[in-house]
Short mmCIF file of C-alpha atoms and ligand atoms in Angstrom, two decimals:
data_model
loop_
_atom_site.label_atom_id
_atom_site.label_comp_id
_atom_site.label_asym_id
_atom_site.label_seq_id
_atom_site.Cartn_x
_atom_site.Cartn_y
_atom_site.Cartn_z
CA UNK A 165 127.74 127.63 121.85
CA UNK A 166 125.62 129.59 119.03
CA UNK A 167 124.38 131.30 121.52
CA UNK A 168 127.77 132.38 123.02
CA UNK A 169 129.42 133.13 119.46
CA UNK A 170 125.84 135.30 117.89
CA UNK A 171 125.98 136.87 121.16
CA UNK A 172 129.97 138.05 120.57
CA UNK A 173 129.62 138.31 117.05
CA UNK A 174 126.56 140.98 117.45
CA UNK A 175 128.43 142.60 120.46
CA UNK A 176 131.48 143.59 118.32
CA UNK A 177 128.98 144.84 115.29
CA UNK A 178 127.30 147.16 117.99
CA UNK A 179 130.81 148.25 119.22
CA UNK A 180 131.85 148.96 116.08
CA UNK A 181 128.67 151.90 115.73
CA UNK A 182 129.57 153.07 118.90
CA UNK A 183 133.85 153.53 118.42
CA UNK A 184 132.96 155.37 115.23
CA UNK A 185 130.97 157.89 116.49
CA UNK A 186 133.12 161.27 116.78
CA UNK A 187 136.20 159.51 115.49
CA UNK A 188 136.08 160.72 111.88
CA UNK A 189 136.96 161.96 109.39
CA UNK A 190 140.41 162.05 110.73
CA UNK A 191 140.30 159.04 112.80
CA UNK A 192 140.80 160.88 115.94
CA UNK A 193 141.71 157.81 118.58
CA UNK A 194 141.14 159.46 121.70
CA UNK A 195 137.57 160.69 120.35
CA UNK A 196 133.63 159.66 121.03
CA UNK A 197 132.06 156.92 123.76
CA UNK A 198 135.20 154.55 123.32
CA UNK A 199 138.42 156.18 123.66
CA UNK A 200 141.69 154.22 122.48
CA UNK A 201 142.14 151.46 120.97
CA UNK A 202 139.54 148.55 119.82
CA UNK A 203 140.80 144.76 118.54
CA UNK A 204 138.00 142.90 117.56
CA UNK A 205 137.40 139.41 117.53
CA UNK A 206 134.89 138.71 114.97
CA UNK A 207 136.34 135.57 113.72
CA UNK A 208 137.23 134.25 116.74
CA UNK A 209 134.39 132.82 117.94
CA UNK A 210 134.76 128.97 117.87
CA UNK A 211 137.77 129.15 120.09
CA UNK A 212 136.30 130.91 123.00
CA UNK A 213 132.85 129.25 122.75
CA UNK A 214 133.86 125.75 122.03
CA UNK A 215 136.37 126.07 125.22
CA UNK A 216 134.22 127.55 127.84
CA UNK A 217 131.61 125.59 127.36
CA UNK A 218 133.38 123.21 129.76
CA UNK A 219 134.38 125.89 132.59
CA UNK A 220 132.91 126.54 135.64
CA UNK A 221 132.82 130.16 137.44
CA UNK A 222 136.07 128.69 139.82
CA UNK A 223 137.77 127.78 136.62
CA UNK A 224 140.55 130.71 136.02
CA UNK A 225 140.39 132.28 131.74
CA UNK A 226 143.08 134.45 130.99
CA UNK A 227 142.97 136.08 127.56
CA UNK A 228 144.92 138.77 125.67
CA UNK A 229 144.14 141.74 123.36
CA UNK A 230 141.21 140.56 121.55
CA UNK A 231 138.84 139.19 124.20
CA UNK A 232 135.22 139.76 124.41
CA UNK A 233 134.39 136.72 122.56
CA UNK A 234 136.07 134.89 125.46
CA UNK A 235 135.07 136.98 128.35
CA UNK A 236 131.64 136.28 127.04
CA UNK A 237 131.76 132.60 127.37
CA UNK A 238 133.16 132.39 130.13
CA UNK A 239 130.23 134.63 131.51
CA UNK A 240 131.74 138.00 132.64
CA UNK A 241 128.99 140.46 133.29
CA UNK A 242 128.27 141.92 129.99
CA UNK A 243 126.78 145.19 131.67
CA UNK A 244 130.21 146.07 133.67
CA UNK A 245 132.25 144.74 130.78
CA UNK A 246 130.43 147.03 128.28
CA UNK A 247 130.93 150.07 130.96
CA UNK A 248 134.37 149.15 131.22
CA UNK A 249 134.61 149.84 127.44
CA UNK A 250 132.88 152.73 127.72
CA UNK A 251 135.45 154.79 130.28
CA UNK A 252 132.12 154.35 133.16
CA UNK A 253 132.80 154.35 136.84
CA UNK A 254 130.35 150.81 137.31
CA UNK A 255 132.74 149.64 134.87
CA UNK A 256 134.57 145.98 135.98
CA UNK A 257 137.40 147.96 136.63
CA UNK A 258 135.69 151.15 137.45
CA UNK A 259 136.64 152.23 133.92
CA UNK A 260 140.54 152.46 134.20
CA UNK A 261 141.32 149.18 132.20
CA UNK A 262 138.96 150.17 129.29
CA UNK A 263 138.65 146.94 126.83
CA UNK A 264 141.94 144.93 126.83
CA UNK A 265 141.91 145.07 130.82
CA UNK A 266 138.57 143.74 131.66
CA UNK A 267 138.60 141.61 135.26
CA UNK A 268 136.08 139.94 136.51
CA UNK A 269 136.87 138.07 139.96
CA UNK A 270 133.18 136.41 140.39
CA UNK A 271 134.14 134.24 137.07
CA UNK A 272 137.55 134.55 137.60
CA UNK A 273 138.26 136.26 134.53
CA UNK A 274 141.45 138.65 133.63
CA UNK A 275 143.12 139.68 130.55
CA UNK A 276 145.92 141.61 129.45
CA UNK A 277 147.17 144.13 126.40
CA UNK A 278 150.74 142.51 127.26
CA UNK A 279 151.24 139.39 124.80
CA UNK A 280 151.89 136.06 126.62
CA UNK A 281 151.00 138.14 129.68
CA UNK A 282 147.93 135.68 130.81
CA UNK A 283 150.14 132.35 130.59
CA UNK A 284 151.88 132.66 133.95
CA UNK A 285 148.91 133.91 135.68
CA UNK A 286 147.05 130.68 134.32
CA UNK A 287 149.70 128.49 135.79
CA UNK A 288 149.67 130.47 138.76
CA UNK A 289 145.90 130.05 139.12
CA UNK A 290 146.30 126.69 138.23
CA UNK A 291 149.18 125.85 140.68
CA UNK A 292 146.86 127.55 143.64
CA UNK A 293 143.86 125.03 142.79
CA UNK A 294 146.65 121.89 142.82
CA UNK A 295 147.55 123.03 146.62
CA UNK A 296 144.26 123.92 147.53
CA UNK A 297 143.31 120.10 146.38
CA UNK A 298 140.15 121.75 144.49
CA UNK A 299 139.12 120.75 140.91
CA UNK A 300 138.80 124.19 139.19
CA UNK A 301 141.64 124.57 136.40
CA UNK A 302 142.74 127.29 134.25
CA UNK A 303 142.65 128.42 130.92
CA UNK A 304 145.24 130.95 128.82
CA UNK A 305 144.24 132.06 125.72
CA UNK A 306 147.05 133.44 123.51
CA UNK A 307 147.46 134.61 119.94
CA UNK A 308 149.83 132.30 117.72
CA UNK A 309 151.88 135.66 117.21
CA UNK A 310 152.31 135.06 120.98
CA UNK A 311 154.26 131.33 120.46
CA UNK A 312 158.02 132.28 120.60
CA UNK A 313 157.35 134.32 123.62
CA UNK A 314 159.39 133.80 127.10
CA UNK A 315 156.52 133.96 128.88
CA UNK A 316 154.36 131.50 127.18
CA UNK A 317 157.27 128.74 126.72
CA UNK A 318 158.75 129.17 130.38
CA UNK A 319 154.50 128.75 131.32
CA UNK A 320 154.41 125.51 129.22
CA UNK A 321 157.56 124.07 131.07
CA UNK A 322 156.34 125.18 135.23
CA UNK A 323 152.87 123.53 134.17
CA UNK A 324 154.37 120.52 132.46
CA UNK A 325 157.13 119.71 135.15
CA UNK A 326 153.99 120.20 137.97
CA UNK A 327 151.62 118.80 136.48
CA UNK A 328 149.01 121.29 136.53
CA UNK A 329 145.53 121.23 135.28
CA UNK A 330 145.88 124.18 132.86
CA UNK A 331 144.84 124.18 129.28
CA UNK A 332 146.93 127.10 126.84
CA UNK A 333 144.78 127.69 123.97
CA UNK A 334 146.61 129.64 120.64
CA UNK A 335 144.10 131.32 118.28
CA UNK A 336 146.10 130.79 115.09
CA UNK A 337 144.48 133.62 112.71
CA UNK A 338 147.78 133.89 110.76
CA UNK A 339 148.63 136.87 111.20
CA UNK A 340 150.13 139.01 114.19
CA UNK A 341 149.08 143.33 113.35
CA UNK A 342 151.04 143.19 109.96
CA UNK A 343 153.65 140.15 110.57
CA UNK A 344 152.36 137.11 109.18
CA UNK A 345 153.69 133.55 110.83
CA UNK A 346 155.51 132.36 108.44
CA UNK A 347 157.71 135.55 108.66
CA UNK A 348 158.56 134.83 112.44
CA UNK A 349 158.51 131.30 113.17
CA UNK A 350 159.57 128.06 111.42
CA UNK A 351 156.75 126.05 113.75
CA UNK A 352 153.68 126.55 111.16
CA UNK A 353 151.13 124.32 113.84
CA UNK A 354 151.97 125.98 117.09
CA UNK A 355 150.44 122.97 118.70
CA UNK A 356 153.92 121.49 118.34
CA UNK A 357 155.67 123.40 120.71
CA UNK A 358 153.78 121.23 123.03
CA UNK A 359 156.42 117.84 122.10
CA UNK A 360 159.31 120.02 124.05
CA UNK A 361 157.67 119.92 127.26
CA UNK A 362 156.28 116.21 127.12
CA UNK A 363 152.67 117.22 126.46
CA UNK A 364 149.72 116.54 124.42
CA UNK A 365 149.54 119.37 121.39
CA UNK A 366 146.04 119.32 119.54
CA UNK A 367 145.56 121.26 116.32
CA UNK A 368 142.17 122.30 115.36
CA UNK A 369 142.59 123.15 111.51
CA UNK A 370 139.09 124.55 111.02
CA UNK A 371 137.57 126.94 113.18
CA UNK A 372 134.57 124.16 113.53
CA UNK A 373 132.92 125.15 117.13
CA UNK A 374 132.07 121.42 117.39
CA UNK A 375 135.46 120.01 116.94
CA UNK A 376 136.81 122.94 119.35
CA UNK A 377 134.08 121.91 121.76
CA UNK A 378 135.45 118.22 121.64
CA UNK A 379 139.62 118.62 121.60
CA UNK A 380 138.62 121.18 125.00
CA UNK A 381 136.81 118.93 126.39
CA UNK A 382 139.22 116.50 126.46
CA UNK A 383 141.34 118.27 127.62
CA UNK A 384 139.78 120.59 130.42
CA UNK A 385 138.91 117.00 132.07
CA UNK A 386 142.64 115.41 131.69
CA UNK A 387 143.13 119.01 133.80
CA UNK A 388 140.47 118.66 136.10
CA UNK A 389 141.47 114.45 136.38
CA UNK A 390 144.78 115.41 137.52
CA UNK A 391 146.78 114.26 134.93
CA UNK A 392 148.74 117.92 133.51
CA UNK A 393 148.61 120.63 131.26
CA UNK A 394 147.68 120.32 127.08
CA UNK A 395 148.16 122.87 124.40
CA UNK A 396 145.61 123.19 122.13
CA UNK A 397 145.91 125.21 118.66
CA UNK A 398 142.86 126.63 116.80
CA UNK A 399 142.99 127.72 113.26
CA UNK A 400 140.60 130.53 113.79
CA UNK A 401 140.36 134.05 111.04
CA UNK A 402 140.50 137.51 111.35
CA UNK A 403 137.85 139.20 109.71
CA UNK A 404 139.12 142.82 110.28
CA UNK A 405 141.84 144.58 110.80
CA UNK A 406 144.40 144.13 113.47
CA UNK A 407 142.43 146.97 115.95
CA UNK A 408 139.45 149.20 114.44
CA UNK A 409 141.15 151.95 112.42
CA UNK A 410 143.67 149.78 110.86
CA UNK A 411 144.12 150.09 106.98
CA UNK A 412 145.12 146.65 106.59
CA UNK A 413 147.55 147.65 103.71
CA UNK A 414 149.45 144.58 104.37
CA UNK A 415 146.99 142.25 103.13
CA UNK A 416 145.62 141.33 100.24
CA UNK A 417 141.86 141.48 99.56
CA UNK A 418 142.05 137.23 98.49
CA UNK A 419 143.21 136.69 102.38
CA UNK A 420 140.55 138.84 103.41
CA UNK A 421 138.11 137.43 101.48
CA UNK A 422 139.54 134.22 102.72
CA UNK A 423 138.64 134.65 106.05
CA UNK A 424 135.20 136.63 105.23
CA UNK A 425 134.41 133.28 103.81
CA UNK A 426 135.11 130.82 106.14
CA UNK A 427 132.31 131.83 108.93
CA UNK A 428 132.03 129.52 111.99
CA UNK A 429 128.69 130.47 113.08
CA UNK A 430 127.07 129.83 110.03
CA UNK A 431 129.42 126.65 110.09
CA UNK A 432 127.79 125.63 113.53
CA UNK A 433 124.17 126.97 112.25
CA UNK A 434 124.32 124.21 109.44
CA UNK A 435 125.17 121.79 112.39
CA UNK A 436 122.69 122.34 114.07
CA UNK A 437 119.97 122.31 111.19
CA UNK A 438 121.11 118.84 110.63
CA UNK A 439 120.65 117.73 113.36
CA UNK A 440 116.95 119.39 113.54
CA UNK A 441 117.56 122.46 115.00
CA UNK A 442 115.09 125.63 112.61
CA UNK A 443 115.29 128.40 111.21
CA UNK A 444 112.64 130.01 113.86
CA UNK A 445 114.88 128.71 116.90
CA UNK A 446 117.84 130.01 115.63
CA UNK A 447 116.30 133.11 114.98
CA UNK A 448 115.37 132.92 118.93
CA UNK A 449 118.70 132.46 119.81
CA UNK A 450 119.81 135.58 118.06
CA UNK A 451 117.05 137.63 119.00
CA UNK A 452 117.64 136.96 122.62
CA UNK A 453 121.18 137.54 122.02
CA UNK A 454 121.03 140.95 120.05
CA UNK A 455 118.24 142.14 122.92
CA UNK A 456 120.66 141.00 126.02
CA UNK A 457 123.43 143.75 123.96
CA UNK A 458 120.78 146.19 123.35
CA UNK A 459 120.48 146.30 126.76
CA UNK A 460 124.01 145.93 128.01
CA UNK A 461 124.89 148.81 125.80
CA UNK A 462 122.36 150.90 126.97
CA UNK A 463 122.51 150.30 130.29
CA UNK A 464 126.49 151.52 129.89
CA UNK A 465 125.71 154.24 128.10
CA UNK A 466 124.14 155.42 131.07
CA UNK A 467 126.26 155.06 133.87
CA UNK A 468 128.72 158.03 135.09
CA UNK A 469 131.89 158.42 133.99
CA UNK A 470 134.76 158.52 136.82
CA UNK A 471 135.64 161.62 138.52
CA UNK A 472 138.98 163.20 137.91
CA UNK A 473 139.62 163.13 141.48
CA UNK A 474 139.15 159.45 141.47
CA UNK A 475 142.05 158.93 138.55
CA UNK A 476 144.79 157.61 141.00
CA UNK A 477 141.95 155.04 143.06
CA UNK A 478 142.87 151.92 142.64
CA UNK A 479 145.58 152.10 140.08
CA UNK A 480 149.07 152.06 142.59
CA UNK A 481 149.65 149.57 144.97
CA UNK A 482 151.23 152.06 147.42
CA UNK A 483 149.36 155.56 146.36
CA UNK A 484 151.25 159.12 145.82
CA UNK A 485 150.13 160.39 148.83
CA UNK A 486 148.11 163.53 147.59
CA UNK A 487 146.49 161.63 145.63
CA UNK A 488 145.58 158.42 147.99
CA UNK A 489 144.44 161.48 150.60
CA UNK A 490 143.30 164.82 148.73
CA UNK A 491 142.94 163.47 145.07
CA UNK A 492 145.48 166.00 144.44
CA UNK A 493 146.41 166.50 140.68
CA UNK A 494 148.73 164.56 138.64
CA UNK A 495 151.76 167.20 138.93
CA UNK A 496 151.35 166.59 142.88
CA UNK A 497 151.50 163.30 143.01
CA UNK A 498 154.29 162.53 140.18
CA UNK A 499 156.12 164.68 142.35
CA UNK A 500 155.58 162.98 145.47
CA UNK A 501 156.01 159.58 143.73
CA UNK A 502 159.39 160.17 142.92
CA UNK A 503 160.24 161.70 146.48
CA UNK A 504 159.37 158.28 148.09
CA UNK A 505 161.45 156.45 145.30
CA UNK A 506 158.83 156.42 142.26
CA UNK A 507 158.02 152.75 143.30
CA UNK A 508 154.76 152.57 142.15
C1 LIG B 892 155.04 141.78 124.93
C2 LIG B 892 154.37 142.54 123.83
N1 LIG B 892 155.04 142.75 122.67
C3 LIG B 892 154.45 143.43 121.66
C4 LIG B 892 153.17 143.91 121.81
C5 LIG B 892 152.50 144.67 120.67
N2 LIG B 892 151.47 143.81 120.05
C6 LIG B 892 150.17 144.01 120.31
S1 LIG B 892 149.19 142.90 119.51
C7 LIG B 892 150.52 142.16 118.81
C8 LIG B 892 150.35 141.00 117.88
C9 LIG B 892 149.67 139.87 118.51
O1 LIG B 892 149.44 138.85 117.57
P1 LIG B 892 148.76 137.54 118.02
O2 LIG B 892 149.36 137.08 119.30
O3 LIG B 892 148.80 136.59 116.88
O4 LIG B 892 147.26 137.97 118.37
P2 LIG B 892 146.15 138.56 117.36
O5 LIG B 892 146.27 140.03 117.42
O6 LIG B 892 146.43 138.02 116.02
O7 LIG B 892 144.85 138.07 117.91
C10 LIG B 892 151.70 142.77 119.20
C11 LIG B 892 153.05 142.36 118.75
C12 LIG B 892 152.51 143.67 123.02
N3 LIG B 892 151.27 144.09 123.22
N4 LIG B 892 153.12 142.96 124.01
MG1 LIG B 893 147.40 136.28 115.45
#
């Protein structure tokens, strides 16, 4: 797990370099290596650790917005994720999705910019394992600014009333961009919502890796036993803004502070100390992670970036045809997607 979390939290410092390049001083969004936008999970880490720890590569993860800490746990190739950030054609989704679309079918791994989005895929992953009389069960990671969503509560009730060996996991950070949870729902431990549907609701209050570790656990195998869905709730903290560029005016420096303070991988390095784990092999652990980014990085840095003629490839179900034939330009095949009813 501190392996998993030093690995995410270094990842998202050596993004961080990379967004910024070109981008100032106006904050141009479009500019440098990493057009768009950037969320950041530094923070996070516990909840994505402490959970995969207990998946297997069949096991479904669906996450939203914010999810390199929990693609990396889960084990998505950190070389075609990294192009995938970049805008490269190696990238996982040949560098179309850029950073809140990353897919990865050989850990079956998807998430989504859309909030809520990854709970009905989760059940639906989790339903196909039930009839397929496998083991494998699924995981949907959602923001708690994501709790009063259709998507997520309608999820809750298909998996409860099936029984399906799914696990939702809510990263409470308290806050949702500038709306803070108090503003927006009544519920102030999301892990509640769970009592409507018949189902076990576990709060984590600390964003304690080991405690995460144990409540997932539990629950991945009540999944994988056969015996239904749980919702589990992790107070986790959000040690930057909402996505990189954001002036966090909304928030006062105490809550920041707050959060700077409360830091789960030094949390889970003291752990580990205690129990006899040093200094030098925790420095191991972190050197091996920081060198496996290095290369990831550089390795991304390197590859191609897509062709213009490629820009339709992949994206429609049923292509424009100039551009499924002739990669003809965007005027062409706007035009030709609305003369065969725009039903991309
Ligand atoms: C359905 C939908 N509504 C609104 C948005 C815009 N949006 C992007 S992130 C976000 C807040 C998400 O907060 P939370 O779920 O708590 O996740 P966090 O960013 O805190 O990790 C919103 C409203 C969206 N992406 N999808
Ligand atoms: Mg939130």
């Amino acid at each position: 797990m501190y392996e998993q979390m030093v690995t995410a939290r270094h990842y998202e410092e050596r993004l961080v370099d990379e967004y910024l390049v070109g981008k100032q001083p106006a904050f141009d969004i479009s500019a440098g290596p990493i057009p768009g936008e950037l969320h950041l999970a530094a923070g996070h880490e516990a909840s994505g650790a402490g959970v995969c720890m207990h998946l297997r590569d069949d096991d479904t993860v669906t996450a939203p917005h914010r999810p390199h800490h929990i693609a990396i746990a889960k084990g998505v190739d950190l070389k075609r994720m990294t192009a995938e950030i970049f805008g490269r054609k190696t990238g996982l989704c040949r560098g179309k999705g850029g950073h809140m679309h990353l897919f990865d079918p050989d850990v079956n791994f998807a998430c989504s910019g859309i909030i809520a989005q990854g709970c009905p895929p989760a059940v639906g992953a989790a339903m196909a394992a039930k009839k397929r009389n496998t083991d494998s069960v699924a995981v949907a990671f959602l923001g708690e600014g994501a709790i009063d969503q259709g998507g997520f509560l309608e999820s809750l009730n298909l998996a409860a009333v099936h029984d399906l060996p799914v696990v939702f996991v809510v990263e409470d950070n308290d806050w949702a961009i500038s709306m803070p949870k108090d503003r927006v729902t009544d519920v102030q431990n999301g892990a509640q919502r769970a009592a409507g549907f018949d189902l076990p609701g576990v709060r984590i209050d600390s964003d304690d890796a080991t405690a995460v570790y144990e409540a997932a656990g539990e629950a991945v195998m009540r999944a994988r036993d056969g015996n239904g869905p749980t919702l589990i709730e992790v107070q986790v903290h959000r040690r930057m803004g909402h996505f990189m560029g954001d002036a966090e005016a909304y928030r006062s420096e105490a809550d920041i502070d707050r959060a700077k303070q409360r830091d789960s991988i030094e949390r889970l390095a003291e752990d580990l100390r205690s129990h006899g784990v040093t200094d030098d092999e925790l420095d191991e652990i972190r050197e091996r992670a920081h060198e496996r980014v290095e290369e990831a990085i550089s390795w991304a840095k390197e590859q191609p970036e897509p062709g213009p003629e490629e820009a339709y490839e992949n994206v429609f179900t049923n292509p424009p045809t100039q551009a499924a034939t002739d990669g003809g330009s965007a005027a062409d095949a706007s035009g030709d997607a609305d003369e065969t009813g725009g039903d991309n």
